[in-house]
Short mmCIF file of C-alpha atoms in Angstrom, two decimals:
data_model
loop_
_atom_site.label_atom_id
_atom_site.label_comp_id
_atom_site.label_asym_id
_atom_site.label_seq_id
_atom_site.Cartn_x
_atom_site.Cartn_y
_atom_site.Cartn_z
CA UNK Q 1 -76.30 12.97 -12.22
CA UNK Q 2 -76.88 9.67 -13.86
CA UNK Q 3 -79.84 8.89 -11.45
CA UNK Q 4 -81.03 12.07 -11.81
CA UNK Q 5 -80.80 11.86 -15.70
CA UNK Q 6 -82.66 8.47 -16.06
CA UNK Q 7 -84.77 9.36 -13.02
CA UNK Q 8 -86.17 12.92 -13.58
CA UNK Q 9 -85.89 13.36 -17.31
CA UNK Q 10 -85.80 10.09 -19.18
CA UNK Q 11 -87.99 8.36 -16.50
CA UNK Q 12 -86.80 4.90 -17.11
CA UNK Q 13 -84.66 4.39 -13.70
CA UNK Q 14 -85.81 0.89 -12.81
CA UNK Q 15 -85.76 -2.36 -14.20
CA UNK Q 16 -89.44 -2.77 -13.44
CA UNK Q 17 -90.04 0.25 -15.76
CA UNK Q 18 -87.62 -1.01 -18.65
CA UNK Q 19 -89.58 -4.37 -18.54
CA UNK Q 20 -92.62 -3.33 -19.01
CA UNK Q 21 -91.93 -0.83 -21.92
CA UNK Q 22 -90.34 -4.00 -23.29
CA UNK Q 23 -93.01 -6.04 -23.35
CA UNK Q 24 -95.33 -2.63 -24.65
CA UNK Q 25 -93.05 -2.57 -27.40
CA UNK Q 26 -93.91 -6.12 -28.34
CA UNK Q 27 -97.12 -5.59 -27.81
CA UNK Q 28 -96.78 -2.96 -30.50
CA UNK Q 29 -94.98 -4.82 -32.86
CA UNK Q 30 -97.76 -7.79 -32.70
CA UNK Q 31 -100.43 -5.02 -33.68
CA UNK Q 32 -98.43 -4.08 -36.35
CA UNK Q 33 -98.23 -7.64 -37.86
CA UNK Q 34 -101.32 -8.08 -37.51
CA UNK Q 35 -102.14 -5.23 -39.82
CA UNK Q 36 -99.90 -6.08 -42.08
CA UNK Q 37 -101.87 -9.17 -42.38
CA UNK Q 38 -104.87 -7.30 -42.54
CA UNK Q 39 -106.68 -8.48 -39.68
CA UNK Q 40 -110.13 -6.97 -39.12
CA UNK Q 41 -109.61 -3.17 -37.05
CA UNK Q 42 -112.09 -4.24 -34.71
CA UNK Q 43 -110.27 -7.36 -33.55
CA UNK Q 44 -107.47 -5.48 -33.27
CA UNK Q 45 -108.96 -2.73 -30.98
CA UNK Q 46 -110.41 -5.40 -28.54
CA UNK Q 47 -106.87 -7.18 -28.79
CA UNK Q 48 -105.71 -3.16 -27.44
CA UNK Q 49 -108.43 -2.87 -25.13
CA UNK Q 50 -107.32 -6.61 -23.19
CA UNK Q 51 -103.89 -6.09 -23.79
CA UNK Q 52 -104.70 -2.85 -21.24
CA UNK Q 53 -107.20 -3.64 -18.67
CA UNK Q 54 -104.39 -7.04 -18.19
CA UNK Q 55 -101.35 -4.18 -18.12
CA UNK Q 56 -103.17 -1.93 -15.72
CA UNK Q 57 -104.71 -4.76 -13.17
CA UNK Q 58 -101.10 -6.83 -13.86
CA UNK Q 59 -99.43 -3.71 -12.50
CA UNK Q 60 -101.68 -3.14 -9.82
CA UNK Q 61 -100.93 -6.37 -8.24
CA UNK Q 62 -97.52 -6.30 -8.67
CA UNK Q 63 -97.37 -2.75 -6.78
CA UNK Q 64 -99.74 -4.69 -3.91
CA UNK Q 65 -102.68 -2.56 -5.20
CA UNK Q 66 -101.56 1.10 -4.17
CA UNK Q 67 -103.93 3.87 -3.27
CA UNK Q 68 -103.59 6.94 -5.90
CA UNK Q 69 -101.06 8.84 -3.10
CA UNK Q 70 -99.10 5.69 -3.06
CA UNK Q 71 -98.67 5.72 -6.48
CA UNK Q 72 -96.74 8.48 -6.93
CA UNK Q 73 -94.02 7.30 -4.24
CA UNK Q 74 -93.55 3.31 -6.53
CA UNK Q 75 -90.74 4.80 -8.39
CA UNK Q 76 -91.38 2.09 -11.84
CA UNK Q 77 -95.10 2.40 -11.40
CA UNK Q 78 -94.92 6.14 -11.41
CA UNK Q 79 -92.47 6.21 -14.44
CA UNK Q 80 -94.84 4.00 -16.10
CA UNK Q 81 -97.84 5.62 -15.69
CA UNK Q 82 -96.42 8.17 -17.06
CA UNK Q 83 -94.86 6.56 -20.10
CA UNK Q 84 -98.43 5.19 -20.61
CA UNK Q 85 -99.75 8.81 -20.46
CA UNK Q 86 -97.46 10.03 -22.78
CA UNK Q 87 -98.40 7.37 -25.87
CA UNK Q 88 -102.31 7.47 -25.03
CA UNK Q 89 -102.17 11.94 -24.65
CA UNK Q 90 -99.73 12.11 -27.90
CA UNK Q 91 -102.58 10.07 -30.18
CA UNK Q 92 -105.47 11.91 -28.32
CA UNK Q 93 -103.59 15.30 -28.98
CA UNK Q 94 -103.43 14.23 -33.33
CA UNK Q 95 -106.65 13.53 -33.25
CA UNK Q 96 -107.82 17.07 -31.30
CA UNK Q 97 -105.88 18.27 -33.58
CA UNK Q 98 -108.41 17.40 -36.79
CA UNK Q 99 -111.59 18.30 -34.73
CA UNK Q 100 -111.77 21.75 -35.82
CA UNK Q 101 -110.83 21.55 -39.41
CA UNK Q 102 -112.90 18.94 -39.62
CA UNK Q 103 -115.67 20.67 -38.17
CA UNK Q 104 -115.14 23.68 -40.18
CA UNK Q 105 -115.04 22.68 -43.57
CA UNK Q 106 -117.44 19.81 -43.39
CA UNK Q 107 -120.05 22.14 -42.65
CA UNK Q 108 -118.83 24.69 -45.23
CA UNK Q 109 -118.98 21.73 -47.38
CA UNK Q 110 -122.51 20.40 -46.40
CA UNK Q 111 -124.01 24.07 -47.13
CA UNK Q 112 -122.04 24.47 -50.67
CA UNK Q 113 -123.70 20.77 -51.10
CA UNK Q 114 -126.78 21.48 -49.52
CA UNK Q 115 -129.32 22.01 -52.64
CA UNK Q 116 -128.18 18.73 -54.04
CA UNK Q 117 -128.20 16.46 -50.84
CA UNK Q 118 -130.54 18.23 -47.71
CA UNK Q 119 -132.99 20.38 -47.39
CA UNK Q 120 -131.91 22.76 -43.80
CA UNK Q 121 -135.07 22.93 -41.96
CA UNK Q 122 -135.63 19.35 -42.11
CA UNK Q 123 -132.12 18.52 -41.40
CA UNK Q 124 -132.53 20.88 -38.44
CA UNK Q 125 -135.73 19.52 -36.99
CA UNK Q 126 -134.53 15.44 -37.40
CA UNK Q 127 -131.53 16.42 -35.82
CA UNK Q 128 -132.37 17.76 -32.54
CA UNK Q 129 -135.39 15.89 -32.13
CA UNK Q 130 -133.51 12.54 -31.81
CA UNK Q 131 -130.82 14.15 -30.41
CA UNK Q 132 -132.61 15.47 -27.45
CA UNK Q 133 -135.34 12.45 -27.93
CA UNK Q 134 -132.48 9.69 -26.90
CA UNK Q 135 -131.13 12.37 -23.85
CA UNK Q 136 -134.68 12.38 -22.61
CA UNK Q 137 -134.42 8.58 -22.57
CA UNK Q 138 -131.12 8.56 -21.29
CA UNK Q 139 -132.33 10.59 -18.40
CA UNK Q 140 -135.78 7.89 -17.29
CA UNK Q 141 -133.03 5.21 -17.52
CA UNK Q 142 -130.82 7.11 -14.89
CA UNK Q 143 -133.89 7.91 -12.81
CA UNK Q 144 -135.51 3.92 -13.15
CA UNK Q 145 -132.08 2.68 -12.32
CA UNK Q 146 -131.16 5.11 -9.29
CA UNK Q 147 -134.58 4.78 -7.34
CA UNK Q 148 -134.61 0.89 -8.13
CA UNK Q 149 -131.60 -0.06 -6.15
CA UNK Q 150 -131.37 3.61 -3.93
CA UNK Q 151 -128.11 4.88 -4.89
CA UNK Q 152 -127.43 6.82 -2.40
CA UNK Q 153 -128.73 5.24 0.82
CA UNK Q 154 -126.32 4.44 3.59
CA UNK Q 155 -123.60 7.06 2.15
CA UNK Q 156 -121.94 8.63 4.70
CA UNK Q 157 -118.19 8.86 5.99
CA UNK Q 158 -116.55 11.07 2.97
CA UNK Q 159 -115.50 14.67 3.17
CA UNK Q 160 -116.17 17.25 0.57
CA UNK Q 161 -113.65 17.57 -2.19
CA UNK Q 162 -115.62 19.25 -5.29
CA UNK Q 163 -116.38 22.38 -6.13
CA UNK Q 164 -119.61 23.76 -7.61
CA UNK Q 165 -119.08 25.12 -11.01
CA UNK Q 166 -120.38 28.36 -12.20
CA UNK Q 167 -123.85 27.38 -13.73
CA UNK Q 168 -125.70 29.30 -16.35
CA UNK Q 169 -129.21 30.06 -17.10
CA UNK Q 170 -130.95 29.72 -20.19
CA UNK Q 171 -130.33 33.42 -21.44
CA UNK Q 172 -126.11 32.70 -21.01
CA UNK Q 173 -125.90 29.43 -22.21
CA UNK Q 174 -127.42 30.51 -25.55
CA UNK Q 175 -125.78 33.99 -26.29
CA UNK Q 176 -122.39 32.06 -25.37
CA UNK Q 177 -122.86 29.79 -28.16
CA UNK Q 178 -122.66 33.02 -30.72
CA UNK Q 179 -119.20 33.21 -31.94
CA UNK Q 180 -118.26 36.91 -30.85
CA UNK Q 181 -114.83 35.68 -30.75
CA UNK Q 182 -114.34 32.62 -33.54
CA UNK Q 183 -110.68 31.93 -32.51
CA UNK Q 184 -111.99 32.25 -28.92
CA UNK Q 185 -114.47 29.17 -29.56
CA UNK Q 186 -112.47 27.27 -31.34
CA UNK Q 187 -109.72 27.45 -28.34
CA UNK Q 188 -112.41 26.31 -25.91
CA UNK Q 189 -114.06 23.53 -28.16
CA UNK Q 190 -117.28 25.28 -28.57
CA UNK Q 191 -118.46 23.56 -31.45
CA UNK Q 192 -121.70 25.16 -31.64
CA UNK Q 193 -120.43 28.96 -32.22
CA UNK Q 194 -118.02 27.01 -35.14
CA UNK Q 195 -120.87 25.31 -36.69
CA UNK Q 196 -122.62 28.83 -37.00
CA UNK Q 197 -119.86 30.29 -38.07
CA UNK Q 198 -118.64 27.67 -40.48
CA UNK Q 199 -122.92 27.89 -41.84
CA UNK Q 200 -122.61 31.49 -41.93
CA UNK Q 201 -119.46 31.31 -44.38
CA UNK Q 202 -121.48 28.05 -46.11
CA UNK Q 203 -124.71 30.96 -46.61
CA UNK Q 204 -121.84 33.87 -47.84
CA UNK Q 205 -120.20 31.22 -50.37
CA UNK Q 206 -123.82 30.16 -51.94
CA UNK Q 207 -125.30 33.99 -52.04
CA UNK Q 208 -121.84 34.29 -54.30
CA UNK Q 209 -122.28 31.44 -56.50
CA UNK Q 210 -125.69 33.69 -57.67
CA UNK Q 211 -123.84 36.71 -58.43
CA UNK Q 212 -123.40 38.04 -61.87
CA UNK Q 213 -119.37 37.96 -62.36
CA UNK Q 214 -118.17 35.98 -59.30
CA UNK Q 215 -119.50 32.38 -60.31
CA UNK Q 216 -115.97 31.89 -61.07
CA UNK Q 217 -114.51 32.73 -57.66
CA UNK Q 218 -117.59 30.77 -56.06
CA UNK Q 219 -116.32 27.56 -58.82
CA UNK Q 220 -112.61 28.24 -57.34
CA UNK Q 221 -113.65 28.51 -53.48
CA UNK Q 222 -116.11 25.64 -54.29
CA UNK Q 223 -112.46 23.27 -55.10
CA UNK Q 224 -110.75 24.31 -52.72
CA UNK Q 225 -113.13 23.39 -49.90
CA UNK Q 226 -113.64 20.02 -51.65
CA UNK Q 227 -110.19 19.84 -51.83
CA UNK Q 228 -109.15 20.68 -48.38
CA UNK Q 229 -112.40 17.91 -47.35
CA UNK Q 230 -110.55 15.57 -48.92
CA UNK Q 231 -107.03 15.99 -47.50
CA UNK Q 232 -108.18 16.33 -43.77
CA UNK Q 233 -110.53 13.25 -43.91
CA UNK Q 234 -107.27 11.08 -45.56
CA UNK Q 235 -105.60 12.74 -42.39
CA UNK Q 236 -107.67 11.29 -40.00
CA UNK Q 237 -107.79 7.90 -41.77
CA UNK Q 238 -104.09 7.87 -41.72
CA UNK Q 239 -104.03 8.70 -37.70
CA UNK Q 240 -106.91 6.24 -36.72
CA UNK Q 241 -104.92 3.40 -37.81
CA UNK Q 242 -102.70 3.99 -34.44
CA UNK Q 243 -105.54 3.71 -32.41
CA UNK Q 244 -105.19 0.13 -31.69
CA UNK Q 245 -101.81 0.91 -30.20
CA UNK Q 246 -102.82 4.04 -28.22
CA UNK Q 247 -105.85 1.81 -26.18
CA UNK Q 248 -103.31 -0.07 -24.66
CA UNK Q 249 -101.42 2.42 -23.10
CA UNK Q 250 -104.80 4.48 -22.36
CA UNK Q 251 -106.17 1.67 -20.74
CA UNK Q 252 -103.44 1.12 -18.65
CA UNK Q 253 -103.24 4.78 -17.81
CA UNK Q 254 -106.60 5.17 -16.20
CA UNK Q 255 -106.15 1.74 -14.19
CA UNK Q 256 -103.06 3.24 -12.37
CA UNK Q 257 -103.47 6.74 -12.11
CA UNK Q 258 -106.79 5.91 -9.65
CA UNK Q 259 -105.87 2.63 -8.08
CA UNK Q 260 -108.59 -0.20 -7.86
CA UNK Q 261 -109.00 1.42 -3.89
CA UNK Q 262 -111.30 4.28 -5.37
CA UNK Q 263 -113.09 1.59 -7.80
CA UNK Q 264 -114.25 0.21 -4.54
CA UNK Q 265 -115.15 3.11 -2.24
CA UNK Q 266 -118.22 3.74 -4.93
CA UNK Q 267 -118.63 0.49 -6.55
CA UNK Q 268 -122.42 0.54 -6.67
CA UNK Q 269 -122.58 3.81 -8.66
CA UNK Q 270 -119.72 2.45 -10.96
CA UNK Q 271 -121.71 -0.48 -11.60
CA UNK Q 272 -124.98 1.34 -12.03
CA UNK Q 273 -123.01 3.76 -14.60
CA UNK Q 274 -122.29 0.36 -16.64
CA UNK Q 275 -125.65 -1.18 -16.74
CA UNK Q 276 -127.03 2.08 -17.97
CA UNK Q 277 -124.86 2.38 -20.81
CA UNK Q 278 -126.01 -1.23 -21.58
CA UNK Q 279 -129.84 -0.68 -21.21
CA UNK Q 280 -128.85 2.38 -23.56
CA UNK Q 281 -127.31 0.12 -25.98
CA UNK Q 282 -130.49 -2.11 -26.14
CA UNK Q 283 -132.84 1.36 -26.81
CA UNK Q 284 -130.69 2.38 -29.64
CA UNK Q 285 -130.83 -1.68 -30.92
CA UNK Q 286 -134.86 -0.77 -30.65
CA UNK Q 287 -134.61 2.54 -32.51
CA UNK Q 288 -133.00 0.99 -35.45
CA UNK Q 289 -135.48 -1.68 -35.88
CA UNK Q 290 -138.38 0.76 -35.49
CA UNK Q 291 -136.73 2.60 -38.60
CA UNK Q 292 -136.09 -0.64 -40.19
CA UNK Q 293 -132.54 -1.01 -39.86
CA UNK Q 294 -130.48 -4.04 -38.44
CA UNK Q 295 -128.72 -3.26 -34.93
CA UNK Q 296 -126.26 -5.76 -35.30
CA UNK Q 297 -124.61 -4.36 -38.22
CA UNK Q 298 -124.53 -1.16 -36.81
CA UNK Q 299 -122.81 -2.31 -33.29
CA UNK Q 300 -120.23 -4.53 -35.52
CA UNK Q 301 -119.41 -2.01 -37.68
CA UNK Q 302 -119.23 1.04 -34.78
CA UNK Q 303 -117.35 -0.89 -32.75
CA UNK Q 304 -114.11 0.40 -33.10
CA UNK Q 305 -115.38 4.28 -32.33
CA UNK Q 306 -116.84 2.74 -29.33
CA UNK Q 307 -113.51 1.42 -27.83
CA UNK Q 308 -111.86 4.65 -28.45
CA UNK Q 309 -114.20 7.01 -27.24
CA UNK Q 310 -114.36 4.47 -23.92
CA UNK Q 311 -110.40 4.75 -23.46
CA UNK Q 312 -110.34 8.33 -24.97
CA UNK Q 313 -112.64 9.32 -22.74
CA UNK Q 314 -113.43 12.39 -24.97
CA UNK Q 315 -116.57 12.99 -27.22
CA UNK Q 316 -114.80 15.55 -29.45
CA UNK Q 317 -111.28 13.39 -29.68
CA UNK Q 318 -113.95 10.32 -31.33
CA UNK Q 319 -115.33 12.47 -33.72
CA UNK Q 320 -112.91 12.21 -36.72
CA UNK Q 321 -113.44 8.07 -36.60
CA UNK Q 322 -117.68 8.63 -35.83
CA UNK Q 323 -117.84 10.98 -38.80
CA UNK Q 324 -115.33 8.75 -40.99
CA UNK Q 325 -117.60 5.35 -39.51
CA UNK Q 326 -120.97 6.92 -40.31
CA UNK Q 327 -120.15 8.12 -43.88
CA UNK Q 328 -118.04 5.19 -45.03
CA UNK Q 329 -119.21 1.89 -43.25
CA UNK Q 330 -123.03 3.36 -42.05
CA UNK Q 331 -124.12 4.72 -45.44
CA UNK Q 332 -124.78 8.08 -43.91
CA UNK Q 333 -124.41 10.89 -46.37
CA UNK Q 334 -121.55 13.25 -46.04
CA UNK Q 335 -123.76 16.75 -44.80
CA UNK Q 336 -125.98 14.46 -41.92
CA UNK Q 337 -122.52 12.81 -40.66
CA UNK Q 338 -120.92 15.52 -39.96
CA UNK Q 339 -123.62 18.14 -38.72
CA UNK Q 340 -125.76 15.76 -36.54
CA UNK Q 341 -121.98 14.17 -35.02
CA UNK Q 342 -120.52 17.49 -34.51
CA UNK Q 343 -123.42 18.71 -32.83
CA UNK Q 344 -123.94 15.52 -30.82
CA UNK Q 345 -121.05 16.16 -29.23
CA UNK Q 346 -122.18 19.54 -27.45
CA UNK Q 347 -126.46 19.02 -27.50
CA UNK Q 348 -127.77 15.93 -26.12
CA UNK Q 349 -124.92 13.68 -24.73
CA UNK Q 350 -126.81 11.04 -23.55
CA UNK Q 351 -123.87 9.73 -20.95
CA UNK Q 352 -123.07 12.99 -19.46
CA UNK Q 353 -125.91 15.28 -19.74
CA UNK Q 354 -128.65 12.00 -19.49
CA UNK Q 355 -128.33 9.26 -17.02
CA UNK Q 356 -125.53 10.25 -15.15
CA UNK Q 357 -127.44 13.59 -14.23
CA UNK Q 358 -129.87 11.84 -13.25
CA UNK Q 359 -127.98 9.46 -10.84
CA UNK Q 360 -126.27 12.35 -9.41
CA UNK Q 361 -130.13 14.00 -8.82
CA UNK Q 362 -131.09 10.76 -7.15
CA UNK Q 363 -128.25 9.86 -5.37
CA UNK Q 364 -128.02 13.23 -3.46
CA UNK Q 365 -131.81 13.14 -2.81
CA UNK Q 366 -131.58 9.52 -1.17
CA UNK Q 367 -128.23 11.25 0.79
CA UNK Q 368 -130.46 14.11 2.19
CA UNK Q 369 -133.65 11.87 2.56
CA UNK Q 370 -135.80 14.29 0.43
CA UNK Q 371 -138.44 12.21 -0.96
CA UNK Q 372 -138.71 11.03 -4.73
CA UNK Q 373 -142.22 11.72 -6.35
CA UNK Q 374 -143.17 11.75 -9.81
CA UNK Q 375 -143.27 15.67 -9.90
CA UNK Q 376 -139.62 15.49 -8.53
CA UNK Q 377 -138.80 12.92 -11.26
CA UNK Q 378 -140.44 15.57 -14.31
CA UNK Q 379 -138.10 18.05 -13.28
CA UNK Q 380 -135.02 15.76 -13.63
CA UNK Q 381 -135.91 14.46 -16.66
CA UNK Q 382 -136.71 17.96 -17.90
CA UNK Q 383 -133.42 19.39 -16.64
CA UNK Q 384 -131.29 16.71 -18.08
CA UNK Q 385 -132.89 17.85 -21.86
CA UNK Q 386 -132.19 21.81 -20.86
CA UNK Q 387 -128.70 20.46 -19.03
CA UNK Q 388 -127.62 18.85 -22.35
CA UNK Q 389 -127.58 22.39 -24.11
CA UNK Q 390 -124.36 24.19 -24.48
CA UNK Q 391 -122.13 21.13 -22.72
CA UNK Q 392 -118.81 20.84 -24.63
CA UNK Q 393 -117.88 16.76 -24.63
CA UNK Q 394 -114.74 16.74 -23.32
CA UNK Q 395 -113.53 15.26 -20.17
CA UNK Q 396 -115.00 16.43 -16.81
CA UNK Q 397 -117.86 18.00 -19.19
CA UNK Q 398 -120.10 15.74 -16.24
CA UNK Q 399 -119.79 17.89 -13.51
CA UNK Q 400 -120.76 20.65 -15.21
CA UNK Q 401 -124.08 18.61 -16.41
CA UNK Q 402 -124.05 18.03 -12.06
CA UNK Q 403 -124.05 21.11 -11.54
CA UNK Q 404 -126.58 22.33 -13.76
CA UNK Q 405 -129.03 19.54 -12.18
CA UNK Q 406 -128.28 19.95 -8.62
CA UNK Q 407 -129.06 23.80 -9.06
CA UNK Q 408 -131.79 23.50 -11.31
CA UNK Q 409 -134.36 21.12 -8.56
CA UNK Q 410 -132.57 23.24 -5.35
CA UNK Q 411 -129.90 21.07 -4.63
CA UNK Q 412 -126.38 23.48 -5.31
CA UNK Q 413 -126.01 23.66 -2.33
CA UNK Q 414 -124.98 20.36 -1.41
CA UNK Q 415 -122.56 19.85 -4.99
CA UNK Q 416 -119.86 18.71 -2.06
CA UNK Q 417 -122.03 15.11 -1.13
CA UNK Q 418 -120.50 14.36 -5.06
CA UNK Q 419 -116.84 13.81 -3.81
CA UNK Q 420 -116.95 9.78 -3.72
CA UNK Q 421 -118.09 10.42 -7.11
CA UNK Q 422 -115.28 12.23 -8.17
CA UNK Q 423 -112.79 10.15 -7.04
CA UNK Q 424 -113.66 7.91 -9.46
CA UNK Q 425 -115.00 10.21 -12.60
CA UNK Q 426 -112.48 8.70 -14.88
CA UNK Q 427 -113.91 5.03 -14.67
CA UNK Q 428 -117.35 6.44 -14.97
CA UNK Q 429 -116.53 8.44 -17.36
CA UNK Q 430 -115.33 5.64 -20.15
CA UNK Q 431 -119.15 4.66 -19.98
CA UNK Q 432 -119.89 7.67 -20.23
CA UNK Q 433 -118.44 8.93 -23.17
CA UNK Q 434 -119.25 5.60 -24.82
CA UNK Q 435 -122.94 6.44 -24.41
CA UNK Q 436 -122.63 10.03 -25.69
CA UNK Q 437 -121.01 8.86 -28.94
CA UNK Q 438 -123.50 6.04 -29.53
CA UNK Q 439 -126.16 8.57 -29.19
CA UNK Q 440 -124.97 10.53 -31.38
CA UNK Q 441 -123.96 7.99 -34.46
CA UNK Q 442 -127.09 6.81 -33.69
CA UNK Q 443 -129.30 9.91 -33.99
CA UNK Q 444 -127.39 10.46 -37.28
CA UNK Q 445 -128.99 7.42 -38.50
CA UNK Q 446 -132.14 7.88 -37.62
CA UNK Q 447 -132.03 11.61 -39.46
CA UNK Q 448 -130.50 10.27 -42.55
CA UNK Q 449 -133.29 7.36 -42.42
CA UNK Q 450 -135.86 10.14 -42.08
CA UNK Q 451 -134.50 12.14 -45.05
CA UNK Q 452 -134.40 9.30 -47.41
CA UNK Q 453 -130.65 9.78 -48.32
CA UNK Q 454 -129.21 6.86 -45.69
CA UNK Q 455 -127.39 4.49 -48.41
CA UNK Q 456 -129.19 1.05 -47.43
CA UNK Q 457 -126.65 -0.82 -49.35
CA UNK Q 458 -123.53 0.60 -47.47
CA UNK Q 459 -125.25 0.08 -44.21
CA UNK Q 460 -125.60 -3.86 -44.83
CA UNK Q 461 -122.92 -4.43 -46.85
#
């Protein structure tokens, strides 16, 4: 019974395990004096981020680097994975947990706000045109990179493990982004069908506020929504200030749930995945100087929404700290913050609906030996932009882009060639996810630049 207790429900049966949480703990407490001292957030995040990739490779090698079956049958490593788990899911889950109220009244908010601050249509057009402008990118640079080195040649030896998801045409995509069911959406992170919703109540709360005897009810519902702004954003700043602790343990998480064995059954993809999301770092450094802004300042400052949303591995999860980055250390005003972020994380993901499309297009064309002409490259590019529409960024939101691409230039049928590049989705998908929300901060800029209200002084400060 004792076994069984420490074994099965407390899941700290070996010394292994209790040494390790030991030295987390300490790990935790260093953090904490360090913030107490006020060191700098992003110093501490990269201090998180080490501390984790040395946990999770330490581990490894003490285990005699395990396949992801073996794993599970290493007693400690298995209780420690899933102690690990536990710290990095519990943070993720608090911050899920703001995404919708954030998303909700910040729009409400930006529409009660909107004659002093935006003008729609041009807020509208900005958005999605650098939105879908750094996608389309995103895509060339998965195409360039793919044919250069031929992902995809000499792959052979794996069996089928995916499955082809249900794909959608145009038509579907868009009618399932109407909110016929708000509570619906909002279950399934569809933060499209919120945003209309949450406009729709922003359009019903100003058509009010001209009404002969309900100014005062528009005044009162006007204070409350500024109110309830208020408290949720002092929420989130209050929960982001675990992060630094979390990236340890979410770090350490992905290491030993897959094992370094699948890292190296696909390590050219992995690798092409990472110098992607580099060459996509340098286009957004050359966006911001064509608008006249400093990339530097903007990397320092978003660095700490960067390491998150590359352990978090979740677009949606990273936007309370890109909305809270953008307005408070980027100068971005308030209404282009959170509609351009909040849509950036469903239109336009430039990681999962824009070069890793892309790869997947090229790789299974190089598998097949169909040849790669410029027509063929059009229609990749072209799907990645229609691909992007309607994706929800949240984990394993990839294969759905996949999906979309293989069946859009004939390919669907061959969605099972993908499984070496499954096995390892989760170290992909940190990249990933660090491209999406670097698009997206990034595109918020750029439409806050174009409208004239990006505070200049904020930015460089």
């Amino acid at each position: 019974m004792q076994n069984s207790f420490l074994g099965t429900f407390v899941m700290i049966s070996q010394w292994q395990t209790l040494g390790v949480l030991f030295v987390l703990f300490m790990l935790f407490f260093m953090l904490k004096k360090m913030q107490d001292k006020q060191i700098d957030f992003s110093v501490r995040m990269l201090i998180g981020l080490f501390c984790g990739i040395c946990f999770g490779i330490g581990l490894q090698f003490m285990a005699g680097y395990p396949s992801q079956e073996e794993i599970k049958n290493i007693t400690w490593l298995y209780e420690l994975r899933n102690w690990f788990g536990f710290f990095g899911d519990a943070f993720v889950g608090f911050i899920k947990m703001l995404v919708i109220p954030i998303i909700g009244i910040s729009i409400i908010k930006v529409m009660l706000d909107i004659d002093r601050d935006i003008k729609l249509s041009s807020l509208l057009t900005r958005a999605l045109f650098w939105i879908l402008f750094t996608a389309a990118i995103a895509g060339c640079v998965g195409v360039f990179l793919g044919y250069s080195f031929h992902l995809g040649l000499h792959v052979n030896g794996f069996e089928p493990q995916g499955e082809i998801r249900e794909v959608k045409n145009l038509t579907q995509i868009l009618l399932g982004l109407i909110p016929s069911n708000i509570i619906d959406s909002m279950l399934k992170n569809n933060v499209i069908a919120l945003v209309i919703f949450a406009f729709l109540i922003g359009f019903g709360a100003k058509a009010l506020s001209k009404e002969e005897g309900l100014k005062d009810a528009y005044g009162v519902f006007e204070k409350f929504i500024t109110a309830m702004h208020k408290i949720i954003m002092d929420m989130t700043l209050f929960i982001i200030r675990f992060m630094p602790y979390a990236v340890i343990c979410m770090m350490s998480e992905v290491l030993l749930s897959n094992g370094l064995e699948a890292i190296k059954t696909a390590v050219d993809f992995i690798i092409l995945i990472y110098i992607a999301m580099m060459v996509m770092f340098v286009v957004y450094a050359i966006i911001l100087l064509f608008i006249g802004l400093n990339p530097l300042i903007f990397f320092k400052k978003a660095l700490p929404v960067f390491v998150f949303a590359f352990t978090s591995r979740s677009s949606v999860g990273t936007l309370p700290l890109n909305v809270s980055t953008l307005h408070n250390k980027l100068g971005v005003s308030t209404g282009v913050a959170n509609f351009v972020a909040s849509i950036g994380t469903t239109i336009g993901i430039n990681g999962c609906a824009g070069y890793f499309p892309a790869f997947v297009a090229i790789f299974i064309a190089n598998t097949l030996g169909v040849q790669i002409d410029f027509s063929f490259i059009v229609m990749i590019v072209l799907m990645v932009v229609l691909g992007s529409l309607g994706i929800a960024g949240v984990p394993g939101a990839a294969t759905m882009a996949a999906s979309i691409m293989l069946t859009g230039i004939g390919f669907g049928d061959h969605f099972m060639l993908l499984s070496i590049v499954l096995a390892i989705d989760p170290i992909i998908d940190m990249a990933r996810t660090t491209s999406n929300v670097a698009g997206a901060m990034v595109s918020a800029i750029c439409t806050d630049k174009g409208m004239g209200s990006l505070n200049k002084e904020v930015y460089n400060g």
